[in-house]
Amino acid sequence: LIWSHYSQSRGGTEVEIHIPAIRNTTAEQLPDSASQQFYKEVKISMKTDAQILMYNFKEDERTRQISRYLNIAGISCKTVPVTDYLHPLGYLFGLTGFSPSPQFNLGGNFSDEMLVMHNFSQEQQTDFLGFFHRNGLAPVDLKAVLTPVTQHWSSLKLHGELSKEHTLMHKK
């Protein structure tokens, strides 16, 4: 079972609920009315248009924790295969007006982990990036937020730009 912990102060009283598989739980399955009300508020706050693209994550416990976090937070997640690295990021996010690239990826590849976020609120972004630190997980070095410029870029182009920035920022 995946357990999620939520707490919130209610009129001086701390309400804590531990919800198994929150997306498949109904409020009526919870033990008391305060927990049921809080659960309903959590479910409403989970409605989001936030999306994330993930590249080169191994199937391990760290990735399972990241996926679990994204699922609980209501953030749509897509793992991008190498065959899609030439498509515009706007297309990969399903944005209107973007088409797949007509080119075939003949060897363009990278092995670094990379994340691209879209429609994250400042709070969602801060919480997601803090999630790694709070849980003792190794950070992802290459991460970006989709912009009006980068939505036209391919994953390969974004990776190249992020790699250059990362190298410059960590040069000693």
Tab-separated table of C-alpha atoms in Angstrom:
chain	number	residue	atom	x	y	z
A	1	LEU	CA	0.000	0.000	0.000
A	2	ILE	CA	1.072	3.547	-0.692
A	3	TRP	CA	0.350	5.691	2.352
A	4	SER	CA	0.190	9.437	2.247
A	5	HIS	CA	0.284	11.677	5.283
A	6	TYR	CA	-1.510	14.995	5.430
A	7	SER	CA	-1.927	17.248	8.419
A	8	GLN	CA	-3.556	20.600	8.937
A	9	SER	CA	-4.448	22.668	11.957
A	10	ARG	CA	-8.196	23.004	12.484
A	11	GLY	CA	-9.219	25.507	15.156
A	12	GLY	CA	-6.229	24.658	17.338
A	13	THR	CA	-6.596	20.915	16.723
A	14	GLU	CA	-4.127	19.068	14.516
A	15	VAL	CA	-5.939	16.798	12.071
A	16	GLU	CA	-3.841	14.013	10.637
A	17	ILE	CA	-4.942	11.457	8.128
A	18	HIS	CA	-3.045	8.626	6.559
A	19	ILE	CA	-4.636	7.758	3.262
A	20	PRO	CA	-3.907	4.532	1.386
A	21	ALA	CA	-3.781	5.117	-2.394
A	22	ILE	CA	-5.520	8.499	-2.158
A	23	ARG	CA	-6.743	8.427	-5.751
A	24	ASN	CA	-8.704	5.225	-5.078
A	25	THR	CA	-10.091	6.190	-1.677
A	26	THR	CA	-13.435	7.794	-0.973
A	27	ALA	CA	-14.014	10.204	1.906
A	28	GLU	CA	-16.513	7.799	3.437
A	29	GLN	CA	-13.726	5.246	3.973
A	30	LEU	CA	-11.977	7.565	6.438
A	31	PRO	CA	-12.525	7.240	10.204
A	32	ASP	CA	-14.073	10.587	11.199
A	33	SER	CA	-15.842	13.632	9.771
A	34	ALA	CA	-12.850	15.988	10.237
A	35	SER	CA	-10.639	13.619	8.239
A	36	GLN	CA	-13.361	13.238	5.607
A	37	GLN	CA	-13.685	17.021	5.190
A	38	PHE	CA	-9.919	17.488	5.035
A	39	TYR	CA	-9.681	14.678	2.471
A	40	LYS	CA	-12.257	16.419	0.265
A	41	GLU	CA	-10.216	19.641	0.428
A	42	VAL	CA	-7.033	17.749	-0.462
A	43	LYS	CA	-8.751	16.121	-3.444
A	44	ILE	CA	-10.007	19.516	-4.662
A	45	SER	CA	-6.555	21.084	-4.261
A	46	MET	CA	-5.057	18.189	-6.215
A	47	LYS	CA	-6.844	19.202	-9.419
A	48	THR	CA	-4.064	20.654	-11.519
A	49	ASP	CA	-2.927	21.131	-15.095
A	50	ALA	CA	0.707	20.613	-14.104
A	51	GLN	CA	2.667	18.204	-16.268
A	52	ILE	CA	6.211	16.907	-16.232
A	53	LEU	CA	8.399	15.131	-18.750
A	54	MET	CA	10.971	12.690	-17.358
A	55	TYR	CA	14.050	11.494	-19.199
A	56	ASN	CA	16.409	8.596	-18.425
A	57	PHE	CA	15.161	7.659	-14.974
A	58	LYS	CA	16.097	4.153	-13.887
A	59	GLU	CA	13.392	1.852	-12.582
A	60	ASP	CA	14.485	2.006	-8.946
A	61	GLU	CA	13.167	3.045	-5.541
A	62	ARG	CA	14.082	6.717	-6.079
A	63	THR	CA	12.055	6.841	-9.296
A	64	ARG	CA	9.148	5.059	-7.600
A	65	GLN	CA	9.197	7.700	-4.852
A	66	ILE	CA	9.234	10.513	-7.418
A	67	SER	CA	6.369	8.919	-9.374
A	68	ARG	CA	4.396	8.381	-6.174
A	69	TYR	CA	4.857	12.045	-5.216
A	70	LEU	CA	3.728	13.231	-8.663
A	71	ASN	CA	0.698	10.930	-8.602
A	72	ILE	CA	-0.391	12.077	-5.149
A	73	ALA	CA	0.145	15.731	-6.137
A	74	GLY	CA	-2.046	15.219	-9.214
A	75	ILE	CA	0.773	16.063	-11.624
A	76	SER	CA	0.632	14.318	-14.986
A	77	CYS	CA	3.899	12.558	-15.733
A	78	LYS	CA	5.273	11.252	-19.028
A	79	THR	CA	8.473	9.295	-19.543
A	80	VAL	CA	9.935	10.374	-22.871
A	81	PRO	CA	11.471	7.613	-25.024
A	82	VAL	CA	14.575	8.283	-27.141
A	83	THR	CA	12.438	8.019	-30.286
A	84	ASP	CA	10.643	11.248	-29.242
A	85	TYR	CA	13.754	13.357	-28.559
A	86	LEU	CA	13.404	15.355	-31.814
A	87	HIS	CA	9.750	16.325	-31.336
A	88	PRO	CA	9.083	19.863	-30.072
A	89	LEU	CA	8.501	20.011	-26.324
A	90	GLY	CA	5.160	21.698	-27.036
A	91	TYR	CA	4.104	18.583	-28.939
A	92	LEU	CA	5.274	16.284	-26.122
A	93	PHE	CA	3.114	18.280	-23.686
A	94	GLY	CA	0.134	18.089	-26.060
A	95	LEU	CA	-0.060	21.824	-26.686
A	96	THR	CA	-2.270	23.086	-29.503
A	97	GLY	CA	-0.474	23.978	-32.727
A	98	PHE	CA	2.457	21.598	-32.338
A	99	SER	CA	3.188	18.647	-34.604
A	100	PRO	CA	5.657	15.804	-34.333
A	101	SER	CA	8.999	16.323	-36.019
A	102	PRO	CA	9.188	14.705	-39.465
A	103	GLN	CA	12.838	13.811	-38.788
A	104	PHE	CA	13.919	10.446	-37.459
A	105	ASN	CA	16.254	10.348	-34.509
A	106	LEU	CA	19.318	8.681	-35.969
A	107	GLY	CA	21.568	8.557	-32.956
A	108	GLY	CA	20.824	11.797	-31.110
A	109	ASN	CA	20.729	10.709	-27.498
A	110	PHE	CA	21.750	11.551	-23.947
A	111	SER	CA	21.869	9.497	-20.777
A	112	ASP	CA	21.492	12.235	-18.135
A	113	GLU	CA	18.301	12.490	-16.140
A	114	MET	CA	16.290	15.532	-17.151
A	115	LEU	CA	12.969	17.013	-16.032
A	116	VAL	CA	10.799	19.521	-17.880
A	117	MET	CA	7.920	21.081	-15.943
A	118	HIS	CA	4.854	22.768	-17.414
A	119	ASN	CA	1.980	24.619	-15.688
A	120	PHE	CA	3.498	24.253	-12.217
A	121	SER	CA	2.485	26.936	-9.757
A	122	GLN	CA	5.349	28.476	-7.783
A	123	GLU	CA	4.182	26.480	-4.764
A	124	GLN	CA	4.099	23.206	-6.720
A	125	GLN	CA	7.555	23.826	-8.137
A	126	THR	CA	9.042	24.721	-4.750
A	127	ASP	CA	7.412	21.722	-3.072
A	128	PHE	CA	8.468	19.306	-5.817
A	129	LEU	CA	12.091	20.436	-5.810
A	130	GLY	CA	12.114	20.412	-1.994
A	131	PHE	CA	10.739	16.862	-2.058
A	132	PHE	CA	14.160	15.578	-3.114
A	133	HIS	CA	15.913	17.237	-0.167
A	134	ARG	CA	13.224	16.313	2.381
A	135	ASN	CA	13.466	12.655	1.397
A	136	GLY	CA	17.247	12.442	1.040
A	137	LEU	CA	17.017	11.794	-2.706
A	138	ALA	CA	19.729	12.755	-5.163
A	139	PRO	CA	18.651	15.884	-7.067
A	140	VAL	CA	18.150	16.035	-10.821
A	141	ASP	CA	20.834	18.313	-12.270
A	142	LEU	CA	19.072	19.104	-15.542
A	143	LYS	CA	15.639	20.620	-15.028
A	144	ALA	CA	13.662	23.300	-16.785
A	145	VAL	CA	10.295	24.980	-16.945
A	146	LEU	CA	8.624	25.127	-20.350
A	147	THR	CA	8.670	28.671	-21.751
A	148	PRO	CA	7.304	30.297	-24.917
A	149	VAL	CA	10.803	29.845	-26.386
A	150	THR	CA	11.599	26.308	-25.221
A	151	GLN	CA	8.210	24.922	-26.266
A	152	HIS	CA	9.565	24.993	-29.841
A	153	TRP	CA	12.806	23.190	-28.924
A	154	SER	CA	13.458	19.484	-29.134
A	155	SER	CA	14.515	17.510	-26.065
A	156	LEU	CA	18.012	17.252	-27.569
A	157	LYS	CA	18.327	21.040	-27.923
A	158	LEU	CA	17.061	21.654	-24.381
A	159	HIS	CA	19.443	19.026	-23.019
A	160	GLY	CA	22.361	20.694	-24.801
A	161	GLU	CA	21.479	24.114	-23.376
A	162	LEU	CA	20.886	22.806	-19.844
A	163	SER	CA	24.155	20.851	-19.949
A	164	LYS	CA	26.086	23.996	-20.938
A	165	GLU	CA	24.426	26.015	-18.150
A	166	HIS	CA	25.079	23.292	-15.587
A	167	THR	CA	28.744	23.069	-16.573
A	168	LEU	CA	29.185	26.860	-16.360
A	169	MET	CA	27.425	27.063	-12.977
A	170	HIS	CA	29.528	24.291	-11.449
A	171	LYS	CA	32.882	25.267	-12.936
A	172	LYS	CA	35.549	25.608	-10.282
